[in-house]
């Protein structure tokens, strides 16, 4: 009886997971050991060739490294924007709290592509920003580097992933009992000390969760580099996309995918542990 | 509820009777005009075409569909490799016709994925441009596997408002005043271009499709040298239009589509073949090996290669078409856009793509250039 109930509840989920998670990943894993002929047709077998090419080709590991740097920069940017903003909404804004929070979340309802294209209009040679800068006389020539560069990709990604970072941080701030802050003040700590000693440590789980979100999401982003990137912008997910598309080298693409997957799982594991460690502070 | 069901049924019935009548009418009209193929054989069948975007447009398929009572279904692919992926992943029996570019056509023949075409059934075959018919990459054992459809150059596109004197050489791309003002196609064909500038297309035109490792290293050097000039590697024709329109770039490698589109928007953008020449592509109609609709596929090829219908293809795609007589059905403007008024000039200067055996390596080099490694 218990068993039927278990399968009734768990069965659909198990089926779903098998069909859309386990099987595809298994296929990607198996495929990464195949080879292709010069026509792009898969040759089953067991070969570590794709992994060898990944490990020895600066194109592949170099791009992965570069992607890491950018994902890190995006995460930092998101955190620097989110922390003060979330702090303000959680502790300072009284009546406008809901409105402000909604304004932050609102962009999530707009399609990614639309937002990326909006940045094209803003950053372009004859875009809103350049026109404005030239109008006020800050520059005489349009700034070339704004669009079709790593800078543009960075700006767009920070814009897109900030809500993902802000939400957990805001939630963490909200959960801090006001009494703790009052106690800190009663004990003579200034605003900055209170933030450093009380608020920040207690919000660490939220910060870690948000940072992980933006880091992992920007690691896998391929649209922003395509739409806003310049001649030097090539991310690991673009290589991945290229291997499954124009290059038609599925084994290498799968190998890149597996490497990326392992890296992401590692990050998630580390961040999970960190979160746990700091949330135990809370209960202590 | 019952009433609703009943009325729905009546509507459906009437509609089907009415449409049957319609088909019958077009059927008799069809048999009058061709008189050779038994139209009834095709009725209700579906012709699946795996093609580049725009190659199965309603504007020229509809009349055929009505004539034979068939449906034409176009599935678009975005790159040559996507074509291979779709065709080999169980697509061999799904699609009846494919329209590969010459970087893949020969491979399809060699891989036995397509079958010979009975040229006797293509009544207008002899009126297609001789230069295109004479290309041997789709001929095997004396049999022809592909019928020319559309073609065009990868040539130099420039903003004539900025560049007052007409460029004559590809080296214009390297001029310091156009730093950050150049756009190249995000495709291995950029390697062909560099190979051409390095003279690897001499004496054998096919040299740039078959470059050796040292030659590829030189090509990479050349393209890295061009890199500071490049604002963006464009992915779609629409993207290049936007780059030109927003004045992000002044010079680009592009297709006639771009000047044609931008002219309509009032811009003075022109295209030309520089003195070093340019590469070009020719898309063919090919019939898949395992099709169950060979007769219908041949009927379609016969239909679409007729001058009047080819003119419509040119109108939709803005590409040059294989039947020179099509220009009689084109406006002077469209003739210019599609170069149909000047085909010989283009044929003389174009180096048509060929199958690149070392395609994987070409792709890798191209990625290395993009990554700046």
XYZ file of C-alpha atoms in Angstrom:
657
model
C 0.000 0.000 0.000
C 2.707 2.352 1.023
C 4.638 1.381 -2.029
C 1.810 2.260 -4.433
C 1.453 5.606 -2.768
C 5.154 6.229 -3.075
C 5.220 5.456 -6.773
C 2.055 7.457 -7.427
C 3.734 10.490 -5.934
C 7.271 9.922 -7.016
C 6.648 8.116 -10.339
C 5.796 11.125 -12.511
C 8.775 13.006 -11.185
C 11.079 10.053 -11.738
C 9.760 9.668 -15.267
C 10.238 13.345 -15.949
C 13.745 13.354 -14.549
C 14.716 10.282 -16.525
C 13.341 11.538 -19.800
C 14.507 15.118 -19.637
C 17.513 15.083 -17.364
C 19.218 11.738 -16.969
C 18.867 10.433 -20.512
C 20.000 13.631 -22.252
C 22.980 13.996 -19.944
C 23.856 10.354 -20.425
C 23.684 10.868 -24.164
C 25.936 13.898 -23.987
C 28.390 11.978 -21.842
C 28.466 8.988 -24.181
C 28.727 11.243 -27.208
C 31.725 13.030 -25.779
C 33.699 9.805 -26.238
C 32.727 9.425 -29.887
C 34.608 10.830 -32.838
C 33.431 12.413 -36.078
C 34.603 11.914 -39.625
C 35.438 14.886 -41.851
C 31.821 15.036 -42.940
C 30.597 15.536 -39.389
C 29.026 12.109 -38.970
C 29.280 10.518 -35.537
C 31.564 7.515 -35.216
C 30.653 5.534 -32.105
C 33.476 4.166 -30.044
C 35.523 5.130 -27.047
C 38.033 7.870 -27.564
C 39.370 10.528 -25.253
C 40.266 12.625 -28.260
C 37.749 15.384 -27.536
C 38.969 15.794 -23.974
C 42.554 15.778 -25.182
C 41.736 18.520 -27.673
C 40.057 20.505 -24.936
C 43.006 20.159 -22.590
C 45.665 20.932 -25.185
C 43.947 23.589 -27.290
C 44.422 27.068 -25.827
C 41.350 27.984 -27.817
C 39.229 25.826 -25.521
C 40.716 26.115 -22.055
C 41.751 29.706 -22.714
C 38.210 30.620 -23.619
C 36.950 28.813 -20.530
C 39.356 30.873 -18.422
C 38.248 34.086 -20.054
C 34.621 33.152 -19.487
C 35.408 32.606 -15.804
C 36.949 36.055 -15.526
C 33.948 37.687 -17.115
C 31.443 35.681 -15.061
C 33.373 36.745 -11.959
C 33.306 40.376 -13.032
C 29.578 40.200 -13.744
C 28.957 38.634 -10.335
C 30.986 41.332 -8.632
C 29.102 44.003 -10.533
C 25.754 42.484 -9.607
C 26.756 42.240 -5.925
C 28.015 45.828 -5.808
C 24.726 46.999 -7.258
C 22.492 44.684 -5.274
C 23.910 45.088 -1.775
C 23.227 48.799 -1.278
C 19.990 48.597 -3.227
C 18.668 45.650 -1.245
C 19.811 47.327 1.962
C 17.939 50.469 1.063
C 14.756 48.633 0.142
C 14.854 46.403 3.218
C 15.751 48.942 5.856
C 15.256 52.483 4.576
C 12.352 52.558 2.149
C 9.170 52.428 4.151
C 6.108 53.150 2.080
C 7.687 52.486 -1.303
C 9.088 49.098 -0.417
C 6.769 47.040 -2.608
C 6.990 49.476 -5.467
C 10.784 49.490 -5.441
C 10.998 45.736 -5.182
C 8.585 45.351 -8.083
C 10.641 47.761 -10.169
C 13.690 45.545 -9.692
C 11.811 42.396 -10.610
C 9.942 43.958 -13.509
C 12.669 43.480 -16.161
C 12.359 39.730 -15.634
C 9.033 39.895 -17.434
C 10.706 41.249 -20.549
C 12.332 38.761 -22.894
C 16.105 38.474 -22.722
C 16.523 39.257 -26.408
C 14.467 42.428 -26.155
C 16.620 43.638 -23.277
C 19.827 42.812 -25.145
C 18.578 44.678 -28.208
C 17.660 47.628 -26.014
C 21.322 47.829 -25.020
C 22.239 47.931 -28.694
C 20.086 51.006 -29.105
C 21.548 52.609 -26.029
C 25.234 51.850 -26.566
C 25.488 52.182 -30.341
C 27.629 54.627 -32.274
C 24.556 56.746 -32.871
C 22.895 55.387 -29.768
C 21.209 57.169 -26.923
C 24.271 57.273 -24.678
C 26.768 58.463 -27.269
C 24.367 61.096 -28.551
C 23.887 62.334 -25.011
C 27.601 62.393 -24.205
C 28.324 64.315 -27.373
C 25.441 66.699 -26.711
C 26.724 67.664 -23.273
C 30.197 67.946 -24.745
C 31.884 65.204 -22.739
C 33.220 63.653 -25.925
C 33.522 64.921 -29.449
C 33.491 61.566 -31.126
C 31.227 58.637 -30.348
C 32.847 56.198 -27.937
C 33.625 53.144 -29.961
C 34.139 50.771 -27.095
C 30.618 50.980 -25.727
C 29.028 48.561 -28.143
C 30.427 45.371 -29.687
C 32.954 44.842 -26.948
C 33.387 42.957 -23.697
C 32.234 46.117 -21.937
C 28.851 45.916 -23.642
C 28.520 42.233 -22.757
C 29.418 43.043 -19.144
C 26.862 45.846 -18.874
C 24.095 43.760 -20.401
C 24.785 40.732 -18.200
C 24.942 42.822 -15.029
C 21.606 44.331 -15.954
C 20.050 40.957 -16.649
C 21.389 39.072 -13.632
C 21.065 41.774 -10.964
C 17.463 40.810 -10.060
C 18.634 37.230 -9.471
C 21.222 38.496 -7.015
C 19.089 41.127 -5.413
C 16.192 38.833 -4.561
C 18.034 36.411 -2.230
C 19.986 39.240 -0.608
C 16.823 41.194 0.009
C 15.158 38.123 1.481
C 18.151 37.581 3.751
C 18.031 41.198 4.916
C 14.313 40.916 5.566
C 14.832 37.900 7.780
C 17.258 39.663 10.101
C 15.366 40.423 13.316
C 15.217 44.162 13.907
C 15.957 43.474 17.560
C 19.476 42.349 16.666
C 20.202 45.624 14.919
C 18.746 47.561 17.812
C 20.850 45.549 20.247
C 23.948 46.331 18.242
C 23.136 50.012 18.352
C 22.397 49.853 22.074
C 25.830 48.409 22.591
C 27.287 51.481 20.987
C 28.080 50.227 17.469
C 27.799 52.776 14.692
C 25.882 52.197 11.455
C 28.932 50.845 9.604
C 30.002 48.574 12.441
C 26.497 47.219 12.733
C 26.469 46.442 9.035
C 29.888 44.824 9.170
C 29.376 42.829 12.329
C 25.691 41.976 12.264
C 23.869 42.583 8.997
C 26.509 41.413 6.537
C 27.347 38.092 8.216
C 23.676 37.281 8.598
C 22.988 38.028 4.950
C 25.901 35.904 3.713
C 23.736 32.934 2.716
C 21.720 35.276 0.505
C 24.851 36.843 -0.936
C 26.349 33.445 -1.686
C 23.126 32.209 -3.267
C 22.788 35.333 -5.408
C 26.442 35.304 -6.392
C 26.182 31.663 -7.401
C 23.129 32.427 -9.528
C 24.797 35.194 -11.474
C 28.091 33.327 -11.804
C 26.562 30.112 -13.106
C 24.114 31.907 -15.373
C 26.772 34.114 -16.932
C 29.082 31.117 -17.407
C 26.462 29.599 -19.682
C 25.313 32.760 -21.414
C 25.803 32.825 -25.158
C 23.297 35.396 -26.380
C 24.895 38.527 -24.950
C 28.295 37.737 -26.531
C 26.640 37.109 -29.902
C 24.467 40.199 -29.864
C 26.707 42.709 -28.102
C 30.179 41.207 -28.212
C 32.946 42.456 -30.459
C 35.476 40.698 -32.666
C 37.331 39.496 -29.591
C 34.363 38.274 -27.616
C 34.153 34.518 -27.627
C 32.741 32.645 -24.677
C 32.808 28.980 -23.870
C 29.097 28.651 -24.578
C 29.675 30.158 -28.026
C 32.210 27.437 -28.716
C 29.720 24.924 -27.414
C 27.048 26.328 -29.705
C 29.474 26.407 -32.598
C 30.417 22.747 -32.110
C 26.787 21.705 -32.286
C 26.048 24.099 -35.128
C 28.464 25.224 -37.801
C 31.385 22.973 -36.877
C 29.177 19.943 -36.445
C 31.634 18.403 -34.014
C 29.261 16.956 -31.460
C 31.853 14.940 -29.510
C 33.988 17.986 -28.819
C 30.866 20.027 -28.075
C 29.722 17.345 -25.645
C 33.132 17.267 -23.998
C 33.036 21.041 -23.555
C 29.533 20.644 -22.133
C 30.626 17.957 -19.689
C 33.597 20.017 -18.512
C 31.320 23.000 -18.000
C 28.777 20.827 -16.198
C 31.400 19.460 -13.821
C 32.658 22.963 -13.120
C 29.142 24.230 -12.425
C 28.335 21.283 -10.159
C 31.548 21.947 -8.274
C 30.632 25.591 -7.810
C 27.138 24.664 -6.644
C 28.559 22.181 -4.162
C 31.040 24.711 -2.793
C 28.456 27.443 -2.541
C 26.005 25.042 -0.883
C 28.587 24.215 1.747
C 29.442 27.860 2.294
C 25.779 28.749 2.652
C 25.311 26.042 5.242
C 28.325 27.178 7.198
C 27.151 30.736 7.403
C 23.532 29.925 8.099
C 24.693 27.878 11.112
C 26.081 31.165 12.402
C 22.532 32.360 12.473
C 21.332 29.556 14.696
C 24.357 29.759 16.933
C -23.878 21.160 -27.231
C -25.269 18.680 -29.726
C -26.410 21.506 -31.911
C -22.984 23.045 -31.861
C -21.394 19.752 -32.824
C -23.840 19.289 -35.639
C -23.240 22.714 -37.095
C -19.501 22.258 -36.844
C -19.831 19.004 -38.726
C -21.909 20.654 -41.422
C -19.355 23.385 -41.873
C -16.549 20.852 -42.103
C -18.440 18.785 -44.654
C -19.290 21.759 -46.801
C -15.737 22.923 -46.678
C -14.345 19.584 -47.752
C -16.823 19.255 -50.621
C -16.015 22.782 -51.718
C -12.312 22.203 -51.592
C -12.645 18.961 -53.537
C -14.421 20.905 -56.245
C -11.611 23.405 -56.242
C -9.005 20.745 -56.615
C -10.785 19.106 -59.454
C -10.877 22.332 -61.331
C -7.201 23.011 -60.930
C -6.433 19.445 -61.793
C -8.037 19.682 -65.194
C -6.257 22.937 -65.810
C -2.978 21.310 -64.920
C -3.340 18.325 -67.194
C -4.167 20.679 -70.022
C -0.975 22.636 -69.631
C 1.539 19.869 -69.053
C -0.244 16.899 -70.452
C 2.609 14.585 -69.470
C 2.526 13.748 -65.787
C -0.519 12.125 -64.423
C -1.698 14.694 -61.952
C -3.909 12.340 -60.020
C -0.805 10.493 -58.827
C 0.342 13.479 -56.852
C -2.920 14.557 -55.328
C -2.811 14.857 -51.571
C 0.915 14.271 -51.409
C 3.325 16.469 -49.527
C 6.658 17.584 -50.897
C 9.148 18.258 -48.132
C 11.915 20.658 -49.006
C 14.895 21.152 -46.727
C 16.259 24.503 -47.756
C 17.782 27.878 -47.018
C 15.345 30.448 -45.768
C 12.981 31.733 -48.428
C 13.415 28.824 -50.844
C 9.927 27.475 -50.228
C 8.016 30.733 -50.133
C 4.264 30.731 -50.612
C 4.639 33.310 -53.376
C 6.004 30.711 -55.733
C 4.852 27.418 -54.232
C 1.162 28.221 -54.115
C 0.460 28.001 -57.838
C 2.199 24.617 -57.964
C 0.286 23.376 -54.956
C -2.998 24.365 -56.519
C -2.068 22.913 -59.867
C -1.241 19.471 -58.512
C -3.312 19.411 -55.352
C -0.209 18.887 -53.261
C 1.331 20.585 -50.263
C 4.856 21.953 -50.224
C 6.449 22.104 -46.850
C 9.692 23.978 -46.409
C 12.014 23.353 -43.501
C 14.734 25.951 -43.205
C 18.316 25.354 -42.200
C 20.686 28.114 -41.118
C 24.030 26.614 -42.022
C 25.491 23.906 -44.204
C 26.209 21.787 -41.169
C 22.677 22.087 -39.953
C 21.659 20.666 -43.321
C 23.901 17.665 -42.783
C 22.690 17.244 -39.234
C 19.043 17.293 -40.306
C 19.591 15.067 -43.296
C 21.607 12.403 -41.509
C 19.649 12.334 -38.261
C 16.880 10.254 -39.768
C 15.904 13.003 -42.176
C 16.767 11.052 -45.276
C 13.257 9.747 -45.568
C 11.493 12.870 -44.395
C 12.808 15.307 -46.968
C 12.383 14.962 -50.704
C 14.442 17.909 -51.905
C 17.463 19.652 -50.426
C 19.146 22.864 -51.563
C 22.810 22.625 -50.538
C 25.470 25.218 -51.290
C 28.595 24.048 -53.127
C 30.533 23.578 -49.894
C 28.361 20.526 -49.266
C 26.881 19.467 -52.599
C 29.752 17.244 -53.636
C 29.843 15.600 -50.235
C 26.151 14.753 -50.486
C 26.805 13.055 -53.825
C 29.804 11.151 -52.532
C 28.014 10.104 -49.372
C 25.194 8.709 -51.431
C 22.600 10.892 -49.742
C 21.111 12.140 -53.010
C 20.184 10.482 -56.276
C 20.710 11.300 -59.960
C 18.098 13.505 -61.596
C 16.439 12.524 -64.859
C 17.334 15.634 -66.851
C 14.896 14.734 -69.586
C 12.120 15.524 -67.169
C 13.527 18.967 -66.490
C 12.259 20.515 -69.700
C 14.091 23.802 -69.263
C 17.397 22.390 -68.109
C 19.209 23.478 -71.274
C 18.118 27.056 -70.840
C 19.823 27.332 -67.455
C 23.115 29.234 -67.391
C 25.824 27.129 -69.023
C 28.469 28.171 -66.508
C 26.377 26.793 -63.677
C 25.429 23.612 -65.493
C 29.034 22.863 -66.366
C 30.243 22.681 -62.775
C 31.365 19.132 -62.185
C 31.034 18.803 -58.416
C 27.550 17.316 -58.668
C 28.344 15.009 -61.569
C 29.304 11.424 -60.885
C 29.683 8.627 -63.424
C 28.148 10.871 -66.055
C 25.002 11.409 -64.063
C 23.875 14.784 -62.733
C 22.761 15.034 -59.122
C 21.885 18.705 -58.857
C 20.019 21.374 -60.807
C 21.218 24.980 -60.388
C 18.741 27.146 -58.511
C 20.116 30.422 -57.133
C 23.575 31.935 -56.901
C 25.389 35.028 -55.742
C 28.700 36.574 -54.686
C 30.276 37.199 -51.284
C 31.439 40.607 -52.332
C 32.529 43.970 -50.938
C 29.672 46.075 -49.588
C 30.349 49.716 -48.729
C 28.613 52.889 -47.703
C 28.990 55.111 -50.752
C 28.144 58.231 -48.766
C 31.287 57.789 -46.711
C 33.586 56.243 -49.317
C 33.316 58.629 -52.253
C 35.736 56.940 -54.635
C 34.759 53.422 -55.550
C 37.086 50.886 -53.910
C 38.884 48.604 -56.323
C 40.650 46.209 -54.010
C 39.921 44.157 -50.920
C 42.877 45.977 -49.361
C 40.471 48.853 -48.726
C 39.450 46.808 -45.667
C 42.930 47.288 -44.219
C 43.068 51.096 -44.594
C 43.716 52.887 -41.279
C 40.829 55.292 -41.751
C 38.388 52.387 -41.568
C 39.683 51.078 -38.264
C 36.764 49.580 -36.354
C 34.487 50.156 -39.322
C 34.595 46.756 -41.002
C 32.246 43.784 -40.683
C 33.062 40.253 -41.791
C 30.774 37.257 -42.043
C 31.086 34.943 -39.056
C 31.890 31.975 -41.274
C 34.861 30.030 -42.573
C 34.373 31.800 -45.905
C 36.464 34.590 -44.344
C 39.335 32.102 -44.624
C 38.648 31.762 -48.342
C 38.884 35.531 -48.659
C 42.211 35.731 -46.858
C 43.497 32.813 -48.940
C 42.538 34.694 -52.083
C 44.358 37.825 -50.920
C 47.435 35.678 -50.343
C 47.157 34.298 -53.852
C 46.395 30.716 -52.879
C 43.686 30.598 -55.536
C 46.394 30.508 -58.229
C 46.938 28.633 -60.408
C 44.149 26.399 -59.136
C 40.975 28.188 -58.089
C 40.250 25.358 -55.702
C 43.404 26.104 -53.755
C 41.624 28.211 -51.163
C 39.285 25.332 -50.367
C 42.152 22.987 -49.824
C 44.749 25.004 -47.948
C 47.698 23.355 -46.264
C 48.576 23.853 -42.616
C 51.297 26.498 -43.341
C 48.887 28.272 -45.666
C 46.239 28.267 -42.956
C 48.774 29.760 -40.565
C 49.377 32.594 -43.038
C 45.632 33.047 -43.471
C 45.264 33.320 -39.722
C 48.004 35.938 -39.602
C 46.264 37.910 -42.322
C 42.903 37.811 -40.563
C 44.469 38.690 -37.204
C 46.022 41.672 -38.945
C 42.562 42.674 -40.120
C 41.087 42.237 -36.689
C 41.603 45.749 -35.292
C 39.655 46.949 -38.316
C 36.687 44.743 -37.469
C 33.778 46.079 -35.497
C 31.695 42.926 -35.603
C 31.538 39.511 -37.236
C 27.976 39.440 -38.487
C 25.850 36.304 -38.163
C 22.691 37.024 -40.149
C 22.062 39.229 -43.165
C 19.623 41.207 -41.048
C 22.367 41.956 -38.568
C 24.618 43.305 -41.307
C 21.769 45.538 -42.502
C 21.499 46.974 -39.003
C 25.246 47.495 -38.685
C 25.209 49.450 -41.928
C 22.053 51.340 -41.063
C 23.296 52.438 -37.646
C 26.591 53.558 -39.227
C 28.474 51.108 -37.057
C 30.377 49.890 -40.102
C 31.353 51.370 -43.449
C 32.754 48.329 -45.234
C 31.724 44.714 -45.110
C 31.851 41.376 -46.805
C 28.252 40.725 -47.699
C 25.662 39.600 -50.178
C 23.723 41.638 -52.773
C 20.811 41.329 -50.373
C 22.260 44.084 -48.207
C 22.622 46.879 -50.771
C 19.201 45.883 -52.133
C 17.535 46.103 -48.729
C 19.259 49.310 -47.724
C 18.557 51.033 -51.013
C 14.878 50.601 -50.269
C 15.489 52.404 -47.000
C 17.089 55.323 -48.779
C 20.718 54.499 -48.067
C 23.506 54.768 -50.579
C 25.100 51.383 -50.070
C 26.795 49.616 -52.968
C 28.438 46.298 -53.630
C 31.151 45.260 -56.038
C 33.668 42.588 -56.876
C 37.188 43.943 -56.221
C 39.994 43.271 -58.678
C 41.242 40.249 -56.728
C 37.888 38.589 -57.363
C 35.393 37.205 -54.890
C 34.000 33.891 -53.836
C 30.476 32.945 -54.713
C 27.905 30.288 -54.025
C 25.447 28.341 -56.120
C 22.604 26.525 -54.457
C 21.276 23.475 -56.229
C 18.067 21.516 -56.060
C 18.841 17.912 -55.228
C 16.627 14.905 -54.662
C 17.270 12.780 -51.603
C 18.220 9.159 -51.996
C 15.314 7.662 -50.095
C 12.483 9.895 -51.181
C 9.150 8.268 -51.906
C 8.168 11.213 -54.097
C 10.764 11.247 -56.824
C 8.309 12.079 -59.612
C 6.789 14.888 -57.645
C 10.224 16.209 -56.770
C 11.184 16.223 -60.444
C 7.905 17.917 -61.308
C 8.748 20.632 -58.797
C 12.249 21.119 -60.173
C 10.813 21.271 -63.672
C 8.290 23.842 -62.532
C 10.546 26.102 -60.522
C 13.324 26.257 -63.134
C 10.974 27.836 -65.682
C 11.880 31.433 -66.367
C 8.680 32.960 -65.063
C 8.774 31.046 -61.785
C 12.470 31.695 -61.313
C 11.757 35.409 -61.629
C 9.441 35.045 -58.661
C 12.188 33.292 -56.694
C 14.451 36.239 -57.463
C 11.755 38.600 -56.330
C 11.400 36.866 -52.965
C 15.055 36.138 -52.235
C 16.789 38.972 -54.137
C 19.326 36.349 -55.231
C 20.413 35.714 -58.787
C 18.638 32.763 -60.340
C 19.932 30.055 -62.615
C 17.646 30.700 -65.579
C 18.893 33.764 -67.504
C 15.535 34.123 -69.242
C 13.993 34.963 -65.890
C 15.100 38.536 -66.411
C 12.356 38.992 -68.993
C 9.916 38.732 -66.114
C 11.830 41.069 -63.815
C 11.687 44.819 -63.417
C 14.834 46.724 -64.385
C 15.458 47.374 -60.711
C 15.170 43.714 -59.754
C 17.454 42.769 -62.630
C 20.071 45.039 -61.189
C 19.623 43.807 -57.638
C 19.921 40.201 -58.709
C 22.708 40.928 -61.245
C 20.589 39.215 -63.856
C 21.478 42.053 -66.230
C 25.164 41.303 -65.909
C 25.565 37.585 -65.310
C 28.583 37.038 -67.533
C 30.591 39.670 -65.700
C 29.911 37.973 -62.400
C 30.529 34.453 -63.665
C 33.914 35.571 -64.935
C 35.058 36.945 -61.594
C 33.502 34.570 -59.115
C 35.327 31.664 -57.563
C 32.488 29.358 -56.589
C 32.751 27.565 -53.246
C 33.902 23.980 -53.183
C 33.729 21.214 -50.673
C 36.295 21.798 -47.921
C 37.620 18.477 -46.807
C 39.407 19.892 -43.821
C 36.343 21.796 -42.693
C 36.845 20.980 -39.021
C 40.297 22.545 -39.089
C 39.001 25.590 -40.992
C 36.365 26.041 -38.293
C 38.927 25.693 -35.554
C 41.186 28.327 -37.116
C 38.212 30.639 -37.480
C 37.364 30.181 -33.792
C 40.984 30.814 -32.866
C 40.896 34.067 -34.790
C 37.708 35.078 -33.006
C 39.098 34.235 -29.594
C 42.243 36.205 -30.377
C 44.414 33.226 -29.434
